mmCIF file of C-alpha atoms in Angstrom:
data_model
loop_
_atom_site.group_PDB
_atom_site.id
_atom_site.type_symbol
_atom_site.label_atom_id
_atom_site.label_comp_id
_atom_site.label_asym_id
_atom_site.label_seq_id
_atom_site.Cartn_x
_atom_site.Cartn_y
_atom_site.Cartn_z
ATOM 1 C CA ALA A 1 -12.233 24.929 16.960
ATOM 2 C CA GLN A 2 -11.490 27.432 14.204
ATOM 3 C CA VAL A 3 -8.564 25.318 12.969
ATOM 4 C CA ILE A 4 -10.672 22.161 12.896
ATOM 5 C CA GLY A 5 -13.418 24.023 11.063
ATOM 6 C CA SER A 6 -10.905 25.235 8.471
ATOM 7 C CA ILE A 7 -9.690 21.675 7.915
ATOM 8 C CA PHE A 8 -13.207 20.331 7.344
ATOM 9 C CA GLN A 9 -14.052 23.269 5.090
ATOM 10 C CA SER A 10 -10.970 22.601 2.972
ATOM 11 C CA ILE A 11 -11.892 18.895 2.757
ATOM 12 C CA ALA A 12 -15.319 19.817 1.426
ATOM 13 C CA GLN A 13 -14.175 22.388 -1.111
ATOM 14 C CA SER A 14 -10.459 22.246 -1.940
ATOM 15 C CA ASP A 15 -8.596 20.025 -4.375
ATOM 16 C CA TYR A 16 -5.596 20.131 -2.031
ATOM 17 C CA ASN A 17 -7.074 20.249 1.454
ATOM 18 C CA LEU A 18 -5.404 20.804 4.826
ATOM 19 C CA LEU A 19 -5.877 17.258 6.100
ATOM 20 C CA ALA A 20 -2.392 16.067 5.168
ATOM 21 C CA ALA A 21 -0.630 19.263 6.239
ATOM 22 C CA ALA A 22 -2.359 19.774 9.611
ATOM 23 C CA PRO A 23 -0.387 17.153 11.633
ATOM 24 C CA VAL A 24 2.893 18.463 10.212
ATOM 25 C CA ALA A 25 1.886 22.043 11.006
ATOM 26 C CA LEU A 26 1.174 21.035 14.606
ATOM 27 C CA TYR A 27 4.585 19.353 14.824
ATOM 28 C CA MET A 28 6.241 22.524 13.503
ATOM 29 C CA LYS A 29 4.411 24.662 16.038
ATOM 30 C CA LEU A 30 5.551 22.444 18.907
ATOM 31 C CA TYR A 31 9.155 21.832 17.859
ATOM 32 C CA GLU A 32 10.611 23.703 14.891
ATOM 33 C CA PRO A 33 8.807 26.338 12.773
ATOM 34 C CA GLY A 34 11.220 26.402 9.819
ATOM 35 C CA ARG A 35 11.916 24.197 6.809
ATOM 36 C CA LEU A 36 13.857 21.769 8.984
ATOM 37 C CA GLY A 37 10.831 21.325 11.240
ATOM 38 C CA PHE A 38 8.636 20.674 8.202
ATOM 39 C CA VAL A 39 10.891 17.909 6.861
ATOM 40 C CA LEU A 40 11.382 16.445 10.345
ATOM 41 C CA GLY A 41 7.614 16.440 10.775
ATOM 42 C CA LEU A 42 7.182 14.500 7.533
ATOM 43 C CA VAL A 43 9.824 11.959 8.509
ATOM 44 C CA THR A 44 8.689 11.635 12.129
ATOM 45 C CA LEU A 45 4.934 11.492 11.569
ATOM 46 C CA TYR A 46 4.480 10.045 8.109
ATOM 47 C CA GLY A 47 7.775 8.232 7.599
ATOM 48 C CA ALA A 48 7.766 6.494 10.976
ATOM 49 C CA GLY A 49 3.994 5.935 10.812
ATOM 50 C CA SER A 50 4.293 4.296 7.396
ATOM 51 C CA ALA A 51 7.166 2.159 8.658
ATOM 52 C CA ALA A 52 5.006 0.927 11.557
ATOM 53 C CA ALA A 53 2.138 0.101 9.173
ATOM 54 C CA PHE A 54 4.635 -1.672 6.917
ATOM 55 C CA ALA A 55 5.798 -3.813 9.826
ATOM 56 C CA LEU A 56 2.190 -4.778 10.606
ATOM 57 C CA LEU A 57 1.636 -5.756 6.981
ATOM 58 C CA CYS A 58 4.803 -7.862 6.859
ATOM 59 C CA GLY A 59 3.547 -9.680 9.943
ATOM 60 C CA ARG A 60 0.766 -11.076 7.762
ATOM 61 C CA ALA A 61 3.391 -12.827 5.633
ATOM 62 C CA ALA A 62 5.071 -14.264 8.724
ATOM 63 C CA THR A 63 1.694 -15.632 9.849
ATOM 64 C CA SER A 64 1.120 -17.202 6.431
ATOM 65 C CA ALA A 65 4.575 -18.740 6.467
ATOM 66 C CA PHE A 66 4.091 -20.245 9.925
ATOM 67 C CA ALA A 67 0.734 -21.710 8.906
ATOM 68 C CA ASN A 68 2.506 -24.390 6.849
ATOM 69 C CA ASP A 69 5.754 -24.384 8.809
ATOM 70 C CA THR A 70 5.328 -27.862 10.262
ATOM 71 C CA ALA A 71 5.577 -29.398 6.822
ATOM 72 C CA THR A 72 8.472 -27.280 5.558
ATOM 73 C CA ASN A 73 10.608 -26.779 8.657
ATOM 74 C CA PRO A 74 9.372 -28.555 11.804
ATOM 75 C CA ALA A 75 12.299 -27.334 13.886
ATOM 76 C CA LYS A 76 11.204 -23.726 13.383
ATOM 77 C CA LEU A 77 7.698 -24.004 14.795
ATOM 78 C CA PRO A 78 8.517 -24.385 18.507
ATOM 79 C CA ALA A 79 10.636 -21.250 18.442
ATOM 80 C CA ALA A 80 7.799 -19.307 16.808
ATOM 81 C CA SER A 81 5.216 -20.510 19.296
ATOM 82 C CA SER A 82 7.298 -19.912 22.419
ATOM 83 C CA LEU A 83 7.067 -16.919 24.754
ATOM 84 C CA ALA A 84 6.292 -13.559 23.153
ATOM 85 C CA GLY A 85 9.645 -12.143 24.197
ATOM 86 C CA SER A 86 11.494 -14.660 22.028
ATOM 87 C CA ARG A 87 9.907 -13.129 18.918
ATOM 88 C CA TRP A 88 12.459 -10.340 19.178
ATOM 89 C CA LEU A 89 15.127 -12.990 18.585
ATOM 90 C CA GLN A 90 13.550 -14.112 15.316
ATOM 91 C CA PRO A 91 14.843 -12.750 11.961
ATOM 92 C CA GLU A 92 11.329 -12.151 10.609
ATOM 93 C CA THR A 93 10.796 -9.615 13.392
ATOM 94 C CA TRP A 94 13.677 -7.474 12.108
ATOM 95 C CA MET A 95 13.076 -8.013 8.402
ATOM 96 C CA PRO A 96 10.525 -5.166 7.930
ATOM 97 C CA ALA A 97 12.996 -2.613 9.329
ATOM 98 C CA ALA A 98 15.741 -3.893 7.012
ATOM 99 C CA VAL A 99 13.464 -3.690 3.955
ATOM 100 C CA TRP A 100 12.159 -0.240 4.891
ATOM 101 C CA LEU A 101 15.704 1.137 5.129
ATOM 102 C CA PHE A 102 16.393 -0.529 1.788
ATOM 103 C CA TRP A 103 13.743 1.713 0.106
ATOM 104 C CA SER A 104 14.999 5.260 -0.496
ATOM 105 C CA LEU A 105 12.069 6.828 -2.409
ATOM 106 C CA PRO A 106 10.079 7.907 0.709
ATOM 107 C CA PHE A 107 13.181 9.722 1.995
ATOM 108 C CA VAL A 108 13.569 11.556 -1.325
ATOM 109 C CA VAL A 109 9.870 12.490 -1.359
ATOM 110 C CA ALA A 110 10.140 13.807 2.218
ATOM 111 C CA MET A 111 13.236 15.863 1.392
ATOM 112 C CA ARG A 112 11.310 17.490 -1.460
ATOM 113 C CA GLY A 113 8.502 18.415 0.905
ATOM 114 C CA PHE A 114 5.636 16.216 -0.307
ATOM 115 C CA VAL A 115 3.099 15.407 2.391
ATOM 116 C CA ASP A 116 1.946 12.607 0.075
ATOM 117 C CA LEU A 117 4.323 10.387 2.037
ATOM 118 C CA GLY A 118 1.573 9.782 4.595
ATOM 119 C CA ALA A 119 -0.607 8.005 2.037
ATOM 120 C CA ILE A 120 1.779 5.037 2.036
ATOM 121 C CA GLY A 121 0.936 4.186 5.624
ATOM 122 C CA ILE A 122 -2.794 4.313 4.871
ATOM 123 C CA THR A 123 -2.405 1.836 1.997
ATOM 124 C CA TYR A 124 -0.395 -0.560 4.146
ATOM 125 C CA LEU A 125 -3.068 -0.445 6.847
ATOM 126 C CA ILE A 126 -5.720 -1.199 4.213
ATOM 127 C CA TRP A 127 -3.765 -4.234 3.043
ATOM 128 C CA TRP A 128 -3.200 -5.299 6.653
ATOM 129 C CA LEU A 129 -6.928 -5.152 7.354
ATOM 130 C CA TYR A 130 -7.858 -6.987 4.198
ATOM 131 C CA LEU A 131 -5.266 -9.747 4.393
ATOM 132 C CA GLY A 132 -6.207 -10.443 8.001
ATOM 133 C CA ARG A 133 -9.534 -11.902 6.901
ATOM 134 C CA ASP A 134 -9.915 -15.565 6.014
ATOM 135 C CA PRO A 135 -10.994 -15.461 2.338
ATOM 136 C CA ALA A 136 -12.798 -18.791 2.673
ATOM 137 C CA SER A 137 -14.835 -17.809 5.723
ATOM 138 C CA GLU A 138 -18.627 -18.089 5.646
ATOM 139 C CA LYS A 139 -18.968 -15.121 8.007
ATOM 140 C CA ILE A 140 -19.981 -11.764 6.553
ATOM 141 C CA PRO A 141 -16.958 -9.458 7.141
ATOM 142 C CA PHE A 142 -19.102 -6.522 8.257
ATOM 143 C CA ARG A 143 -16.807 -4.651 10.671
ATOM 144 C CA ARG A 144 -13.644 -5.291 8.668
ATOM 145 C CA SER A 145 -15.312 -4.115 5.444
ATOM 146 C CA LEU A 146 -16.526 -0.945 7.181
ATOM 147 C CA ALA A 147 -12.989 -0.273 8.431
ATOM 148 C CA ILE A 148 -11.537 -0.793 4.950
ATOM 149 C CA GLY A 149 -14.143 1.543 3.458
ATOM 150 C CA LEU A 150 -13.310 4.263 5.981
ATOM 151 C CA MET A 151 -9.601 3.885 5.232
ATOM 152 C CA LEU A 152 -10.233 4.098 1.477
ATOM 153 C CA ALA A 153 -12.190 7.313 2.043
ATOM 154 C CA LEU A 154 -9.366 8.692 4.179
ATOM 155 C CA LEU A 155 -6.873 7.837 1.440
ATOM 156 C CA PHE A 156 -8.884 9.735 -1.180
ATOM 157 C CA LEU A 157 -9.359 12.751 1.072
ATOM 158 C CA PHE A 158 -5.690 12.725 2.111
ATOM 159 C CA ARG A 159 -4.517 13.154 -1.485
ATOM 160 C CA ARG A 160 -7.061 12.985 -4.269
ATOM 161 C CA TYR A 161 -4.928 11.262 -6.923
ATOM 162 C CA TRP A 162 -4.684 8.196 -4.665
ATOM 163 C CA ALA A 163 -8.151 7.410 -6.010
ATOM 164 C CA PHE A 164 -6.229 5.502 -8.697
ATOM 165 C CA TRP A 165 -4.888 3.229 -5.959
ATOM 166 C CA ALA A 166 -8.275 2.938 -4.233
ATOM 167 C CA THR A 167 -10.185 1.960 -7.384
ATOM 168 C CA SER A 168 -7.524 -0.579 -8.358
ATOM 169 C CA PHE A 169 -7.678 -2.065 -4.863
ATOM 170 C CA GLY A 170 -11.464 -2.283 -5.168
ATOM 171 C CA THR A 171 -11.082 -4.183 -8.432
ATOM 172 C CA VAL A 172 -8.710 -6.815 -7.026
ATOM 173 C CA MET A 173 -10.848 -7.009 -3.882
ATOM 174 C CA ALA A 174 -13.870 -7.843 -6.035
ATOM 175 C CA ALA A 175 -11.913 -10.441 -8.026
ATOM 176 C CA ASP A 176 -10.666 -12.032 -4.800
ATOM 177 C CA ALA A 177 -14.225 -12.156 -3.441
ATOM 178 C CA VAL A 178 -15.501 -13.888 -6.584
ATOM 179 C CA TRP A 179 -12.723 -16.470 -6.349
ATOM 180 C CA ALA A 180 -13.421 -17.079 -2.644
ATOM 181 C CA ALA A 181 -17.161 -17.455 -3.281
ATOM 182 C CA TRP A 182 -16.539 -19.901 -6.118
ATOM 183 C CA SER A 183 -14.214 -21.937 -3.870
ATOM 184 C CA LEU A 184 -16.884 -22.140 -1.171
ATOM 185 C CA TRP A 185 -19.596 -23.008 -3.673
ATOM 186 C CA ARG A 186 -17.444 -25.768 -5.157
ATOM 187 C CA ARG A 187 -17.054 -27.282 -1.684
ATOM 188 C CA ARG A 188 -20.843 -27.077 -1.131
ATOM 189 C CA PHE A 189 -20.772 -24.501 1.657
ATOM 190 C CA GLY A 190 -24.214 -23.094 2.455
ATOM 191 C CA ARG A 191 -23.120 -19.441 2.772
ATOM 192 C CA TRP A 192 -20.840 -19.476 -0.263
ATOM 193 C CA TRP A 193 -21.975 -15.931 -1.104
ATOM 194 C CA ALA A 194 -20.586 -14.383 2.119
ATOM 195 C CA PRO A 195 -17.252 -13.209 0.580
ATOM 196 C CA LEU A 196 -19.201 -11.319 -2.106
ATOM 197 C CA THR A 197 -20.528 -8.930 0.548
ATOM 198 C CA ALA A 198 -17.117 -7.438 1.378
ATOM 199 C CA PRO A 199 -16.517 -5.282 -1.760
ATOM 200 C CA PRO A 200 -19.950 -3.578 -1.804
ATOM 201 C CA LEU A 201 -19.840 -2.978 1.965
ATOM 202 C CA ALA A 202 -16.396 -1.357 1.721
ATOM 203 C CA GLY A 203 -17.316 0.605 -1.405
ATOM 204 C CA LEU A 204 -20.591 1.895 0.037
ATOM 205 C CA THR A 205 -18.852 2.943 3.253
ATOM 206 C CA ALA A 206 -16.137 4.791 1.333
ATOM 207 C CA ALA A 207 -18.597 6.527 -0.991
ATOM 208 C CA THR A 208 -20.932 7.558 1.852
ATOM 209 C CA THR A 209 -18.058 8.955 3.901
ATOM 210 C CA ILE A 210 -16.648 10.936 0.992
ATOM 211 C CA LEU A 211 -20.039 12.356 0.037
ATOM 212 C CA PHE A 212 -20.768 13.293 3.644
ATOM 213 C CA LEU A 213 -17.468 15.152 4.073
ATOM 214 C CA ALA A 214 -16.787 16.436 0.564
ATOM 215 C CA ALA A 215 -20.005 16.570 -1.488
ATOM 216 C CA PRO A 216 -19.198 20.000 -3.065
ATOM 217 C CA LEU A 217 -15.780 18.722 -4.121
ATOM 218 C CA ILE A 218 -17.262 15.590 -5.702
ATOM 219 C CA VAL A 219 -19.798 17.662 -7.658
ATOM 220 C CA ARG A 220 -17.016 19.902 -8.960
ATOM 221 C CA ILE A 221 -14.902 16.877 -9.923
ATOM 222 C CA LEU A 222 -17.797 15.391 -11.894
ATOM 223 C CA LEU A 223 -18.377 18.679 -13.742
ATOM 224 C CA THR A 224 -14.721 19.453 -14.495
ATOM 225 C CA PRO A 225 -13.146 18.403 -17.857
ATOM 226 C CA TYR A 226 -9.946 16.996 -16.410
ATOM 227 C CA ALA A 227 -8.966 15.477 -19.748
ATOM 228 C CA ASP A 228 -8.416 19.006 -21.068
ATOM 229 C CA ILE A 229 -6.818 20.345 -17.893
ATOM 230 C CA TYR A 230 -4.263 17.541 -17.656
ATOM 231 C CA SER A 231 -3.572 17.283 -21.380
ATOM 232 C CA ALA A 232 -0.267 19.130 -20.949
ATOM 233 C CA TRP A 233 0.885 16.510 -18.435
ATOM 234 C CA GLN A 234 -0.210 13.492 -20.430
ATOM 235 C CA TRP A 235 2.390 10.943 -21.407
ATOM 236 C CA LYS A 236 3.272 11.428 -25.076
ATOM 237 C CA SER A 237 3.625 8.232 -27.069
ATOM 238 C CA SER A 238 6.529 7.929 -29.496
ATOM 239 C CA GLY A 239 4.494 5.726 -31.808
ATOM 240 C CA SER A 240 6.553 2.644 -30.959
ATOM 241 C CA MET A 241 5.340 0.307 -28.211
ATOM 242 C CA LEU A 242 8.888 -0.923 -27.575
ATOM 243 C CA ALA A 243 10.250 2.612 -27.257
ATOM 244 C CA ASP A 244 7.390 3.589 -24.949
ATOM 245 C CA MET A 245 8.082 0.571 -22.731
ATOM 246 C CA GLN A 246 11.776 1.448 -22.581
ATOM 247 C CA THR A 247 10.927 5.016 -21.570
ATOM 248 C CA ALA A 248 8.519 3.859 -18.862
ATOM 249 C CA ILE A 249 11.015 1.335 -17.472
ATOM 250 C CA SER A 250 13.835 3.875 -17.501
ATOM 251 C CA ASP A 251 11.648 6.375 -15.650
ATOM 252 C CA LEU A 252 10.710 3.765 -13.045
ATOM 253 C CA LEU A 253 14.315 2.659 -12.502
ATOM 254 C CA ALA A 254 15.580 6.238 -12.302
ATOM 255 C CA THR A 255 12.957 7.171 -9.702
ATOM 256 C CA ASP A 256 12.788 4.133 -7.443
ATOM 257 C CA GLY A 257 16.225 2.656 -8.088
ATOM 258 C CA VAL A 258 17.320 -0.520 -9.827
ATOM 259 C CA VAL A 259 17.627 -2.623 -6.669
ATOM 260 C CA PRO A 260 14.127 -1.866 -5.232
ATOM 261 C CA VAL A 261 12.415 -2.352 -8.609
ATOM 262 C CA VAL A 262 14.192 -5.604 -9.482
ATOM 263 C CA GLY A 263 13.783 -6.784 -5.888
ATOM 264 C CA GLY A 264 10.080 -5.965 -5.971
ATOM 265 C CA LEU A 265 9.469 -7.819 -9.229
ATOM 266 C CA ALA A 266 11.465 -10.833 -8.060
ATOM 267 C CA SER A 267 9.566 -10.818 -4.755
ATOM 268 C CA LEU A 268 6.225 -10.858 -6.571
ATOM 269 C CA VAL A 269 7.382 -13.965 -8.424
ATOM 270 C CA GLY A 270 8.557 -15.483 -5.138
ATOM 271 C CA LEU A 271 5.259 -14.769 -3.377
ATOM 272 C CA ILE A 272 3.287 -16.355 -6.202
ATOM 273 C CA ALA A 273 5.621 -19.372 -6.262
ATOM 274 C CA MET A 274 5.081 -20.154 -2.542
ATOM 275 C CA PRO A 275 1.649 -21.737 -1.910
ATOM 276 C CA ALA A 276 1.334 -20.081 1.511
ATOM 277 C CA THR A 277 1.711 -16.571 0.032
ATOM 278 C CA ARG A 278 0.383 -17.076 -3.506
ATOM 279 C CA ARG A 279 -2.804 -15.121 -2.825
ATOM 280 C CA LEU A 280 -0.786 -12.187 -1.427
ATOM 281 C CA GLY A 281 1.392 -12.084 -4.523
ATOM 282 C CA LEU A 282 -1.487 -12.245 -6.995
ATOM 283 C CA LEU A 283 -3.435 -9.513 -5.211
ATOM 284 C CA LEU A 284 -0.419 -7.207 -5.014
ATOM 285 C CA MET A 285 0.562 -7.814 -8.631
ATOM 286 C CA GLY A 286 -2.925 -7.055 -9.911
ATOM 287 C CA GLN A 287 -3.229 -3.915 -7.825
ATOM 288 C CA ILE A 288 0.185 -2.583 -8.912
ATOM 289 C CA ILE A 289 -0.461 -3.187 -12.615
ATOM 290 C CA LEU A 290 -3.948 -1.643 -12.579
ATOM 291 C CA THR A 291 -2.799 1.442 -10.660
ATOM 292 C CA TYR A 292 0.143 2.031 -12.975
ATOM 293 C CA LEU A 293 -1.801 1.598 -16.214
ATOM 294 C CA ASN A 294 -4.763 3.719 -15.100
ATOM 295 C CA PHE A 295 -2.565 6.567 -13.905
ATOM 296 C CA ARG A 296 -0.397 6.573 -17.026
ATOM 297 C CA LYS A 297 -3.541 6.957 -19.141
ATOM 298 C CA VAL A 298 -4.131 10.322 -17.477
ATOM 299 C CA GLN A 299 -0.672 11.845 -17.042
ATOM 300 C CA ALA A 300 3.036 11.214 -16.761
ATOM 301 C CA PRO A 301 4.037 10.654 -13.118
ATOM 302 C CA GLY A 302 6.049 12.996 -10.944
ATOM 303 C CA ILE A 303 8.387 11.611 -8.318
ATOM 304 C CA HIS A 304 5.676 11.558 -5.641
ATOM 305 C CA HIS A 305 3.235 9.803 -7.993
ATOM 306 C CA HIS A 306 5.617 6.839 -8.196
ATOM 307 C CA LEU A 307 4.657 6.032 -4.620
ATOM 308 C CA LEU A 308 1.375 4.708 -6.030
ATOM 309 C CA TRP A 309 3.018 1.557 -7.418
ATOM 310 C CA CYS A 310 6.501 1.543 -5.875
ATOM 311 C CA SER A 311 4.899 1.183 -2.436
ATOM 312 C CA GLY A 312 3.384 -2.060 -3.719
ATOM 313 C CA LEU A 313 6.736 -3.301 -4.988
ATOM 314 C CA THR A 314 8.286 -2.595 -1.595
ATOM 315 C CA ALA A 315 5.381 -4.348 0.115
ATOM 316 C CA ALA A 316 6.137 -7.379 -2.058
ATOM 317 C CA VAL A 317 9.786 -7.326 -0.929
ATOM 318 C CA GLY A 318 8.760 -7.039 2.717
ATOM 319 C CA LEU A 319 6.145 -9.781 2.517
ATOM 320 C CA PHE A 320 8.371 -12.201 0.623
ATOM 321 C CA ALA A 321 11.501 -11.569 2.689
ATOM 322 C CA THR A 322 9.556 -11.867 5.957
ATOM 323 C CA ALA A 323 7.875 -15.087 4.842
ATOM 324 C CA ALA A 324 11.204 -16.490 3.650
ATOM 325 C CA ALA A 325 12.945 -15.586 6.905
ATOM 326 C CA GLY A 326 10.134 -17.268 8.824
ATOM 327 C CA ARG A 327 10.834 -20.522 7.003
ATOM 328 C CA MET A 328 14.609 -20.448 7.541
ATOM 329 C CA THR A 329 16.746 -21.408 10.470
ATOM 330 C CA ARG A 330 17.660 -18.458 12.664
ATOM 331 C CA PRO A 331 21.270 -18.041 11.363
ATOM 332 C CA ARG A 332 20.161 -18.112 7.737
ATOM 333 C CA GLY A 333 17.294 -15.772 8.479
ATOM 334 C CA PHE A 334 19.570 -13.197 10.066
ATOM 335 C CA GLY A 335 21.943 -13.664 7.149
ATOM 336 C CA LEU A 336 19.103 -12.647 4.824
ATOM 337 C CA VAL A 337 18.383 -9.602 7.007
ATOM 338 C CA ALA A 338 22.065 -8.605 6.862
ATOM 339 C CA GLY A 339 22.136 -9.081 3.089
ATOM 340 C CA ILE A 340 19.167 -6.760 2.554
ATOM 341 C CA VAL A 341 20.733 -4.154 4.842
ATOM 342 C CA ALA A 342 23.978 -4.396 2.841
ATOM 343 C CA LEU A 343 22.082 -3.915 -0.435
ATOM 344 C CA GLY A 344 20.384 -0.858 0.999
ATOM 345 C CA LEU A 345 23.714 0.639 2.095
ATOM 346 C CA LEU A 346 25.231 -0.007 -1.340
ATOM 347 C CA GLN A 347 22.282 1.678 -3.021
ATOM 348 C CA ALA A 348 22.603 4.693 -0.699
ATOM 349 C CA ALA A 349 26.340 4.901 -1.412
ATOM 350 C CA ALA A 350 25.712 4.747 -5.161
ATOM 351 C CA ALA A 351 23.149 7.563 -4.887
ATOM 352 C CA VAL A 352 25.661 9.759 -3.092
#
């Protein structure tokens, strides 16, 4: 009871609370109390948990791909709709694991001891919840919006700077709702306004939860001149837009790696190019760009801050590769899985 009380007290008052560290501390107490136990706790709890959430998210792309599969590849559909056990024989089932191993930044962040790794899994669960809703539905997404709001609050409380991600997600969520409402209105649906209820429901839930758990912290944040405090960490412009872009790109490539960054950008283009996944690609692209620009206005990123947008690039790779594998024949799909695994091994060898 005392430990739980300390966690809630830190959530209410501390900039860096105990919420993210508590599960790792419990793991260390049960298995290994030293530095090794700490890193193993990060990898086991947050690394594996994020990988599981990533697999759930990639399943959304497989579902989107199969929705139009009859027109693109009729021979594929019977295999996808057969017994559940046969899904383990499909390449799209294994694609998320291949892509996750292809991304080295979470491993580097874990080795440096950042508990921020756990925030990735929360963001993937938020996307999974949101993309599971039919954007053209006339039903008010009450329960799903409440769940998204709670997850957004958890993300902010887990690590405060992920508010940049949360606010950017709220922006693209609002834009998506407006587009969905306009589509329904154009088709003369009576409850065309139903999609517009999702953003305020999620936002109100998130704000209420945060204020209930951390009102003193929010008051202090509102009264603190963070522009002065973080001025030493702000990104210094060279005066040349081209030079600044080169510096930003070099920093991104050096942190996340050339293959994941180029793969992520190419996957965004691929998602937008495929009608079945176009909405996924546009939402991800908007969220990544807004998060990156808003954060860079405040400060230059450390290695753990790059998770804010690199997690989105990796999500794009996972979604596109899973959707592509779902549209291929089984041999070609497994060939794509093997190719991504090979790229990941080459990148790891180059890093060594």
